[in-house]
Structure formats: structure tokens, C-alpha cells
Amino acid sequence: MSRSARLALGLALLLASADLVLAQAKKDVARNYGIGLAATAEQIAGWDIDIRPDGQGAPSGSGSVKDGEKIYMDKCAACHGEFGESAGRWPQVAQGKGTLASHDPVKTVGSYFPYLSSAFDYIRRAMPFGDAQSLSNDELYAVTAYVLYLNDIVDDKFVLSKETWSRVKMPNQYGFFDDDRETSEKAFWNSNPCMNDCRGPVKIIGRAGAIDVTPDEKTQKRGVE
Amino acid sequence: MDAKSVITAPSPQAPVKQKGFNIISGLAWSGRGKIKRVDVSLDGGRNWRNARIDGLVLDKACVRFYFDFEWNGEELLLQSRATDDTGYVQPSKDALRKIRGVNSIYHNNGIQTWALKRNGEVENVEVG
């Protein structure tokens, strides 16, 4: 065999073996290395619960303010209050409009949440507290509709569903803005920070001791018991 | 979070035990990059001295800083001030409040103050 013929044969063998390796690799990928199971459509649907602000991805079903009132009274009012005003120190879910810029902002579905999907998704994942994800889609729609009603966003005849989703206008949708610190806090970038005589006399104007928030030995022990 | 630092000793759980030589120690970090320098004040932010940074300085990671001082038993107001490699200097709480208002607790990266008392105890205080 000439030298070039030998080279050609070697190359052909090399290519053939590369083909074999590639074919085996394809087979391995197809078999997922024998690990795991293919997810069923039902399993994927169980995880695929994200909803866009415009309602895309919302589940089928519907619920009225009227039906929601009963569910709310049974499962929500004990903590959130009959009118969403909060019972004790649990979160308030209604009213609070116009308070966001005050010293004591009240953040509720009506005063703060940007989108209906934010409220619906929160209730769907986390409520009722202690019995999360126990509500059916119809119940979810109903109780969400009732919370919207408590915030004067819909009237008492309203029925919430994927179809009526876009009729809900959230009051604080345009109250959010992009992080603007690089302009609003530009003064904090300072290549030459003051080192001497940087301010006038310093006075203590508040003490943690007075509000009793510094943990002591006793409270620390209680924490691990 | 923007650049932030805290003095971990002295602190309420780590009072000063003796007059004379003492070491202030704390942590500094920044969500914007690496910590470049830390300054310490003993008089509530009137005057600052450069602290020494110990160990590796990594992106968005805590660094340990130290500052040696002689304590003559007087009351002090201890503060630390971090600067990161973007040039951002940790602001006073007052400077932050002027821009963000008084309800910006989630990103409170303002300078915090410990009052060191004559008996060596330390208390978290607000200064004005």
C-alpha cells in the first residue's frame, strides 16, 4: 500500500469510529441516560401557573364578588378583617389609597399592587395562610373578585374570569418607576470623601435601649429553646 | 444593596473590656462591586480615619476591616463608612432620608452609630 493510500484508509477508519461515537451519544441523549421520566402534560400544567399582567396564562373558571364574599368571610376575614382592614397585626388588603408617599404608607391590593396578576398569583400560591393552594380555580377567581370589590375596583355584580380580566384597572399600575439611583443619588459617588471637620456638633437623638430592640442574653436563650 | 458597613466589635454583645489599646472590627460589602476602602469615625462622623482591610477583597462579598485605637474611657460615637470600586461612598442616614424619605428600610445602607459608654457598654443610637 502506498503511503497516501494508507493515510486515506486511516482517515476513513477514524471517521467511521467518530460516526459510531456520535451515534451512541445520540442514543444516550434519547434515553436520558436512563435517568428520570418524561413529564406528563398534566404534571407540566401543575407547574405552569404563571400569568402575565394582561391575563395570558390565567386558568379557566370564573367567580363572582357574591361567591367570593362567602369564601372571604370563612377563610380570610379572621386575619384580614371583614372589610380588608386587617384584624390585629395581619396585613391590610383594602383601602390605603393615597398613603404611599406618606410617612405611614398602607400597601394593599388597591393602593399598591401593580397588576391583577400580582394579586391573583399571590392568593393562589400562598392563601389561605396555613391552607395554601386549597382553593379551586373558581374559588380563587371569586375571592380575588371580592378583594377587588373591597378596594372599590369592581362593583358588586362583577364576575372575574380570563374573559373579564382586562376590564380590571389597578389604581397603582403606573405608580412604579425604574431604579434611578445613579441620577437621584449621584452625590453619593465621591472620589474625595471628607475626612476632617465634616459636620457640626453631634447629638444623640434616639436610643435603641429606649425601644428595647437590642437582644440580651435572656431573649437569645429564648430563641433557641 | 449599595455600599454598606457595620462595626461588629465593639457592639452590645461585645463591650469594651479595658482602657488603652483596642481594636475596632467590622464588615463591609457592596452590591455594586468590590470594597475599596473603609473609614472609621470615633466622634459620630466629624472626623474619619482610614481602616485596614484584611484578607481577600471579592466582588459583592463581605470584607473584614480593622481599626486600632487607644481608649481613654471617654464616651465615643463609633461609625464606619465603606467606599466601593465604583466610587460610591456609604452615605449618612440623614443624606439617605433626604432623597428616599423615611420609609426606605429595605435598602437602608446608611451609616450606623454605636455609642460607647464610660463603662464599656455599647448601644445602638441615632445621631443628629
GROMACS .gro file of C-alpha atoms in nm:
model
  353
    1MET     CA    1   0.000   0.000   0.000
    2SER     CA    2   0.128   0.340  -0.091
    3ARG     CA    3   0.174   0.595   0.180
    4SER     CA    4  -0.118   0.806   0.059
    5ALA     CA    5  -0.346   0.500   0.039
    6ARG     CA    6  -0.257   0.409   0.398
    7LEU     CA    7  -0.333   0.762   0.507
    8ALA     CA    8  -0.670   0.755   0.330
    9LEU     CA    9  -0.763   0.422   0.496
   10GLY     CA   10  -0.661   0.556   0.838
   11LEU     CA   11  -0.871   0.864   0.787
   12ALA     CA   12  -1.171   0.657   0.677
   13LEU     CA   13  -1.140   0.437   0.989
   14LEU     CA   14  -1.112   0.743   1.209
   15LEU     CA   15  -1.424   0.897   1.056
   16ALA     CA   16  -1.615   0.570   1.088
   17SER     CA   17  -1.528   0.543   1.456
   18ALA     CA   18  -1.626   0.908   1.510
   19ASP     CA   19  -1.959   0.828   1.349
   20LEU     CA   20  -2.005   0.537   1.588
   21VAL     CA   21  -1.931   0.756   1.892
   22LEU     CA   22  -2.173   1.021   1.767
   23ALA     CA   23  -2.447   0.763   1.705
   24GLN     CA   24  -2.402   0.624   2.057
   25ALA     CA   25  -2.415   0.974   2.205
   26LYS     CA   26  -2.740   1.042   2.020
   27LYS     CA   27  -2.884   0.720   2.158
   28ASP     CA   28  -2.775   0.815   2.512
   29VAL     CA   29  -2.941   1.155   2.486
   30ALA     CA   30  -3.258   0.994   2.357
   31ARG     CA   31  -3.261   0.759   2.655
   32ASN     CA   32  -3.169   1.042   2.902
   33TYR     CA   33  -2.900   0.811   3.033
   34GLY     CA   34  -3.178   0.604   3.186
   35ILE     CA   35  -3.248   0.871   3.449
   36GLY     CA   36  -3.589   1.024   3.524
   37LEU     CA   37  -3.923   1.013   3.349
   38ALA     CA   38  -4.072   1.233   3.083
   39ALA     CA   39  -4.309   1.485   3.247
   40THR     CA   40  -4.672   1.431   3.155
   41ALA     CA   41  -4.881   1.715   3.017
   42GLU     CA   42  -5.073   1.713   3.346
   43GLN     CA   43  -4.755   1.746   3.553
   44ILE     CA   44  -4.634   2.038   3.340
   45ALA     CA   45  -4.975   2.207   3.372
   46GLY     CA   46  -4.945   2.180   3.750
   47TRP     CA   47  -4.625   2.385   3.747
   48ASP     CA   48  -4.711   2.616   3.461
   49ILE     CA   49  -4.917   2.868   3.660
   50ASP     CA   50  -4.753   3.199   3.570
   51ILE     CA   51  -4.993   3.468   3.447
   52ARG     CA   52  -4.899   3.778   3.253
   53PRO     CA   53  -5.037   4.115   3.363
   54ASP     CA   54  -5.271   4.106   3.060
   55GLY     CA   55  -5.418   3.776   3.180
   56GLN     CA   56  -5.240   3.542   2.940
   57GLY     CA   57  -5.191   3.212   3.122
   58ALA     CA   58  -5.487   3.264   3.357
   59PRO     CA   59  -5.672   2.939   3.433
   60SER     CA   60  -6.020   2.854   3.313
   61GLY     CA   61  -6.310   2.912   3.550
   62SER     CA   62  -6.480   3.217   3.697
   63GLY     CA   63  -6.603   3.359   4.025
   64SER     CA   64  -6.835   3.637   4.132
   65VAL     CA   65  -6.797   3.902   4.401
   66LYS     CA   66  -7.103   3.747   4.567
   67ASP     CA   67  -6.949   3.397   4.585
   68GLY     CA   68  -6.620   3.549   4.690
   69GLU     CA   69  -6.779   3.723   4.988
   70LYS     CA   70  -6.873   3.390   5.147
   71ILE     CA   71  -6.526   3.240   5.089
   72TYR     CA   72  -6.360   3.557   5.216
   73MET     CA   73  -6.569   3.560   5.536
   74ASP     CA   74  -6.495   3.191   5.600
   75LYS     CA   75  -6.126   3.181   5.514
   76CYS     CA   76  -5.978   3.532   5.504
   77ALA     CA   77  -6.165   3.773   5.734
   78ALA     CA   78  -6.024   3.623   6.055
   79CYS     CA   79  -5.686   3.776   5.970
   80HIS     CA   80  -5.753   4.041   5.706
   81GLY     CA   81  -6.071   4.180   5.865
   82GLU     CA   82  -6.428   4.175   5.727
   83PHE     CA   83  -6.361   4.481   5.514
   84GLY     CA   84  -5.996   4.406   5.444
   85GLU     CA   85  -5.900   4.649   5.718
   86SER     CA   86  -5.685   4.384   5.899
   87ALA     CA   87  -5.756   4.212   6.227
   88GLY     CA   88  -5.480   4.290   6.472
   89ARG     CA   89  -5.140   4.298   6.305
   90TRP     CA   90  -5.219   4.088   5.996
   91PRO     CA   91  -5.183   4.253   5.656
   92GLN     CA   92  -5.444   4.501   5.548
   93VAL     CA   93  -5.568   4.414   5.195
   94ALA     CA   94  -5.807   4.702   5.119
   95GLN     CA   95  -5.810   5.084   5.106
   96GLY     CA   96  -5.500   5.288   5.187
   97LYS     CA   97  -5.522   5.488   4.866
   98GLY     CA   98  -5.304   5.798   4.859
   99THR     CA   99  -5.090   5.688   5.154
  100LEU     CA  100  -4.788   5.553   4.965
  101ALA     CA  101  -4.591   5.877   4.974
  102SER     CA  102  -4.679   5.949   5.337
  103HIS     CA  103  -4.472   5.862   5.644
  104ASP     CA  104  -4.710   5.574   5.713
  105PRO     CA  105  -4.781   5.403   5.380
  106VAL     CA  106  -5.056   5.139   5.372
  107LYS     CA  107  -4.975   4.890   5.097
  108THR     CA  108  -5.282   4.698   4.985
  109VAL     CA  109  -5.413   4.531   4.669
  110GLY     CA  110  -5.585   4.858   4.581
  111SER     CA  111  -5.324   5.110   4.689
  112TYR     CA  112  -5.006   4.925   4.589
  113PHE     CA  113  -5.033   4.613   4.371
  114PRO     CA  114  -4.948   4.697   4.008
  115TYR     CA  115  -5.141   4.419   3.833
  116LEU     CA  116  -5.434   4.189   3.887
  117SER     CA  117  -5.195   3.900   3.814
  118SER     CA  118  -4.984   4.002   4.118
  119ALA     CA  119  -5.284   3.969   4.349
  120PHE     CA  120  -5.427   3.656   4.186
  121ASP     CA  121  -5.092   3.476   4.185
  122TYR     CA  122  -5.020   3.569   4.548
  123ILE     CA  123  -5.355   3.438   4.667
  124ARG     CA  124  -5.314   3.130   4.451
  125ARG     CA  125  -4.974   3.036   4.588
  126ALA     CA  126  -4.992   3.148   4.950
  127MET     CA  127  -5.351   3.182   5.072
  128PRO     CA  128  -5.536   3.094   5.292
  129PHE     CA  129  -5.241   3.108   5.528
  130GLY     CA  130  -5.191   2.759   5.671
  131ASP     CA  131  -5.406   2.600   5.400
  132ALA     CA  132  -5.237   2.736   5.089
  133GLN     CA  133  -5.335   2.605   4.744
  134SER     CA  134  -5.657   2.453   4.875
  135LEU     CA  135  -5.886   2.678   4.667
  136SER     CA  136  -6.030   2.566   4.331
  137ASN     CA  137  -5.988   2.796   4.032
  138ASP     CA  138  -6.350   2.914   4.065
  139GLU     CA  139  -6.296   2.991   4.433
  140LEU     CA  140  -5.974   3.174   4.351
  141TYR     CA  141  -6.149   3.391   4.095
  142ALA     CA  142  -6.434   3.459   4.338
  143VAL     CA  143  -6.221   3.555   4.635
  144THR     CA  144  -5.994   3.771   4.417
  145ALA     CA  145  -6.304   3.944   4.277
  146TYR     CA  146  -6.421   4.011   4.633
  147VAL     CA  147  -6.085   4.164   4.732
  148LEU     CA  148  -6.109   4.388   4.423
  149TYR     CA  149  -6.461   4.483   4.535
  150LEU     CA  150  -6.332   4.569   4.885
  151ASN     CA  151  -6.093   4.808   4.711
  152ASP     CA  152  -6.370   4.971   4.502
  153ILE     CA  153  -6.201   4.845   4.185
  154VAL     CA  154  -6.507   4.646   4.066
  155ASP     CA  155  -6.878   4.665   4.151
  156ASP     CA  156  -7.076   4.403   4.343
  157LYS     CA  157  -7.209   4.237   4.025
  158PHE     CA  158  -6.865   4.170   3.882
  159VAL     CA  159  -6.768   3.817   3.775
  160LEU     CA  160  -6.394   3.761   3.732
  161SER     CA  161  -6.262   3.522   3.470
  162LYS     CA  162  -5.998   3.510   3.199
  163GLU     CA  163  -6.251   3.688   2.975
  164THR     CA  164  -6.321   3.979   3.213
  165TRP     CA  165  -5.958   4.005   3.328
  166SER     CA  166  -5.869   4.305   3.114
  167ARG     CA  167  -6.165   4.507   3.249
  168VAL     CA  168  -5.991   4.533   3.587
  169LYS     CA  169  -5.791   4.857   3.614
  170MET     CA  170  -5.548   4.855   3.904
  171PRO     CA  171  -5.511   5.205   4.055
  172ASN     CA  172  -5.135   5.188   4.116
  173GLN     CA  173  -5.033   5.027   3.786
  174TYR     CA  174  -4.835   5.334   3.682
  175GLY     CA  175  -4.702   5.415   4.029
  176PHE     CA  176  -4.378   5.220   3.982
  177PHE     CA  177  -4.060   5.351   3.821
  178ASP     CA  178  -3.720   5.215   3.722
  179ASP     CA  179  -3.428   5.232   3.961
  180ASP     CA  180  -3.299   5.589   3.929
  181ARG     CA  181  -3.030   5.589   4.196
  182GLU     CA  182  -2.748   5.662   3.955
  183THR     CA  183  -2.905   6.003   3.890
  184SER     CA  184  -3.110   6.076   4.205
  185GLU     CA  185  -2.820   5.969   4.432
  186LYS     CA  186  -2.535   6.085   4.211
  187ALA     CA  187  -2.390   6.286   4.501
  188PHE     CA  188  -2.301   5.961   4.681
  189TRP     CA  189  -2.030   5.891   4.424
  190ASN     CA  190  -1.746   6.093   4.567
  191SER     CA  191  -1.381   6.034   4.491
  192ASN     CA  192  -1.272   6.259   4.776
  193PRO     CA  193  -1.486   6.189   5.087
  194CYS     CA  194  -1.448   6.434   5.375
  195MET     CA  195  -1.203   6.321   5.645
  196ASN     CA  196  -1.180   6.617   5.887
  197ASP     CA  197  -1.436   6.856   6.042
  198CYS     CA  198  -1.708   6.702   5.826
  199ARG     CA  199  -2.003   6.817   6.033
  200GLY     CA  200  -2.109   7.029   6.330
  201PRO     CA  201  -2.162   6.904   6.685
  202VAL     CA  202  -2.312   6.554   6.707
  203LYS     CA  203  -2.612   6.487   6.931
  204ILE     CA  204  -2.772   6.154   7.020
  205ILE     CA  205  -3.138   6.185   6.916
  206GLY     CA  206  -3.254   5.824   6.959
  207ARG     CA  207  -3.151   5.520   7.159
  208ALA     CA  208  -3.219   5.151   7.090
  209GLY     CA  209  -3.238   5.100   7.468
  210ALA     CA  210  -3.548   5.317   7.476
  211ILE     CA  211  -3.735   5.099   7.227
  212ASP     CA  212  -3.592   4.772   7.364
  213VAL     CA  213  -3.484   4.608   7.038
  214THR     CA  214  -3.130   4.504   7.133
  215PRO     CA  215  -3.129   4.131   7.210
  216ASP     CA  216  -2.991   4.043   7.553
  217GLU     CA  217  -2.876   3.707   7.697
  218LYS     CA  218  -3.228   3.621   7.806
  219THR     CA  219  -3.402   3.677   7.471
  220GLN     CA  220  -3.119   3.496   7.291
  221LYS     CA  221  -3.173   3.188   7.508
  222ARG     CA  222  -3.545   3.201   7.445
  223GLY     CA  223  -3.469   3.199   7.073
  224VAL     CA  224  -3.301   2.857   7.075
  225GLU     CA  225  -3.531   2.683   7.323
  226MET     CA  226  -2.757   4.697   4.806
  227ASP     CA  227  -2.523   4.991   4.767
  228ALA     CA  228  -2.205   5.000   4.978
  229LYS     CA  229  -2.271   4.927   5.345
  230SER     CA  230  -2.064   4.856   5.653
  231VAL     CA  231  -2.119   4.775   6.019
  232ILE     CA  232  -1.889   4.763   6.318
  233THR     CA  233  -1.927   4.420   6.478
  234ALA     CA  234  -1.695   4.490   6.772
  235PRO     CA  235  -1.739   4.685   6.990
  236SER     CA  236  -2.114   4.621   6.989
  237PRO     CA  237  -2.383   4.546   7.251
  238GLN     CA  238  -2.272   4.180   7.256
  239ALA     CA  239  -1.902   4.273   7.252
  240PRO     CA  240  -1.848   4.553   7.507
  241VAL     CA  241  -1.505   4.712   7.553
  242LYS     CA  242  -1.331   4.538   7.844
  243GLN     CA  243  -1.034   4.767   7.912
  244LYS     CA  244  -0.898   5.113   7.857
  245GLY     CA  245  -0.591   5.156   7.639
  246PHE     CA  246  -0.528   4.962   7.321
  247ASN     CA  247  -0.843   4.835   7.150
  248ILE     CA  248  -0.933   4.714   6.803
  249ILE     CA  249  -1.249   4.811   6.621
  250SER     CA  250  -1.356   4.546   6.371
  251GLY     CA  251  -1.640   4.520   6.125
  252LEU     CA  252  -1.773   4.408   5.789
  253ALA     CA  253  -1.822   4.599   5.466
  254TRP     CA  254  -1.982   4.498   5.136
  255SER     CA  255  -2.135   4.639   4.818
  256GLY     CA  256  -2.381   4.509   4.562
  257ARG     CA  257  -2.206   4.727   4.304
  258GLY     CA  258  -1.862   4.567   4.320
  259LYS     CA  259  -1.556   4.538   4.540
  260ILE     CA  260  -1.496   4.731   4.862
  261LYS     CA  261  -1.214   4.975   4.800
  262ARG     CA  262  -1.176   5.144   5.137
  263VAL     CA  263  -1.338   5.173   5.479
  264ASP     CA  264  -1.314   5.472   5.711
  265VAL     CA  265  -1.390   5.475   6.082
  266SER     CA  266  -1.506   5.767   6.297
  267LEU     CA  267  -1.489   5.783   6.677
  268ASP     CA  268  -1.681   6.112   6.707
  269GLY     CA  269  -2.008   6.048   6.524
  270GLY     CA  270  -1.883   6.136   6.176
  271ARG     CA  271  -1.695   6.463   6.235
  272ASN     CA  272  -1.353   6.313   6.165
  273TRP     CA  273  -1.259   5.995   5.982
  274ARG     CA  274  -0.954   5.769   5.968
  275ASN     CA  275  -0.873   5.501   5.716
  276ALA     CA  276  -0.930   5.145   5.842
  277ARG     CA  277  -0.726   4.847   5.722
  278ILE     CA  278  -0.892   4.581   5.512
  279ASP     CA  279  -0.798   4.222   5.585
  280GLY     CA  280  -0.792   3.923   5.355
  281LEU     CA  281  -0.933   3.875   5.006
  282VAL     CA  282  -1.146   4.151   4.855
  283LEU     CA  283  -1.401   3.990   4.623
  284ASP     CA  284  -1.686   4.121   4.412
  285LYS     CA  285  -2.013   4.166   4.608
  286ALA     CA  286  -1.860   3.995   4.910
  287CYS     CA  287  -1.804   4.092   5.272
  288VAL     CA  288  -1.461   4.214   5.374
  289ARG     CA  289  -1.332   4.240   5.730
  290PHE     CA  290  -1.184   4.571   5.841
  291TYR     CA  291  -0.983   4.671   6.149
  292PHE     CA  292  -0.902   5.000   6.318
  293ASP     CA  293  -0.667   5.029   6.617
  294PHE     CA  294  -0.726   5.295   6.880
  295GLU     CA  295  -0.640   5.394   7.235
  296TRP     CA  296  -0.947   5.429   7.457
  297ASN     CA  297  -0.911   5.673   7.745
  298GLY     CA  298  -1.253   5.587   7.890
  299GLU     CA  299  -1.444   5.874   7.728
  300GLU     CA  300  -1.777   5.829   7.558
  301LEU     CA  301  -1.738   5.775   7.183
  302LEU     CA  302  -1.972   5.758   6.886
  303LEU     CA  303  -1.839   5.487   6.656
  304GLN     CA  304  -1.920   5.480   6.284
  305SER     CA  305  -1.786   5.308   5.974
  306ARG     CA  306  -1.810   5.425   5.612
  307ALA     CA  307  -1.745   5.198   5.313
  308THR     CA  308  -1.643   5.301   4.961
  309ASP     CA  309  -1.665   5.060   4.668
  310ASP     CA  310  -1.472   5.044   4.343
  311THR     CA  311  -1.739   5.241   4.154
  312GLY     CA  312  -1.655   5.533   4.385
  313TYR     CA  313  -1.984   5.508   4.577
  314VAL     CA  314  -1.940   5.627   4.937
  315GLN     CA  315  -2.178   5.493   5.202
  316PRO     CA  316  -2.399   5.792   5.297
  317SER     CA  317  -2.519   5.913   5.636
  318LYS     CA  318  -2.875   5.819   5.730
  319ASP     CA  319  -2.974   6.185   5.703
  320ALA     CA  320  -2.836   6.210   5.348
  321LEU     CA  321  -3.029   5.895   5.252
  322ARG     CA  322  -3.353   6.020   5.410
  323LYS     CA  323  -3.330   6.346   5.220
  324ILE     CA  324  -3.355   6.152   4.893
  325ARG     CA  325  -3.552   5.838   4.980
  326GLY     CA  326  -3.776   5.958   5.263
  327VAL     CA  327  -3.815   5.779   5.595
  328ASN     CA  328  -3.972   5.457   5.467
  329SER     CA  329  -3.684   5.305   5.274
  330ILE     CA  330  -3.599   5.035   5.524
  331TYR     CA  331  -3.535   4.753   5.273
  332HIS     CA  332  -3.229   4.920   5.124
  333ASN     CA  333  -3.108   5.108   5.429
  334ASN     CA  334  -2.736   5.127   5.364
  335GLY     CA  335  -2.684   5.438   5.578
  336ILE     CA  336  -2.404   5.480   5.829
  337GLN     CA  337  -2.494   5.334   6.167
  338THR     CA  338  -2.375   5.462   6.505
  339TRP     CA  339  -2.269   5.282   6.822
  340ALA     CA  340  -2.247   5.485   7.144
  341LEU     CA  341  -1.959   5.355   7.356
  342LYS     CA  342  -2.032   5.443   7.720
  343ARG     CA  343  -1.785   5.507   8.003
  344ASN     CA  344  -1.850   5.159   8.148
  345GLY     CA  345  -1.755   4.995   7.816
  346GLU     CA  346  -2.112   4.908   7.717
  347VAL     CA  347  -2.231   4.983   7.365
  348GLU     CA  348  -2.571   5.100   7.247
  349ASN     CA  349  -2.726   5.145   6.902
  350VAL     CA  350  -2.811   5.516   6.865
  351GLU     CA  351  -2.934   5.768   6.612
  352VAL     CA  352  -2.736   6.087   6.581
  353GLY     CA  353  -2.847   6.423   6.451
   0.00000   0.00000   0.00000
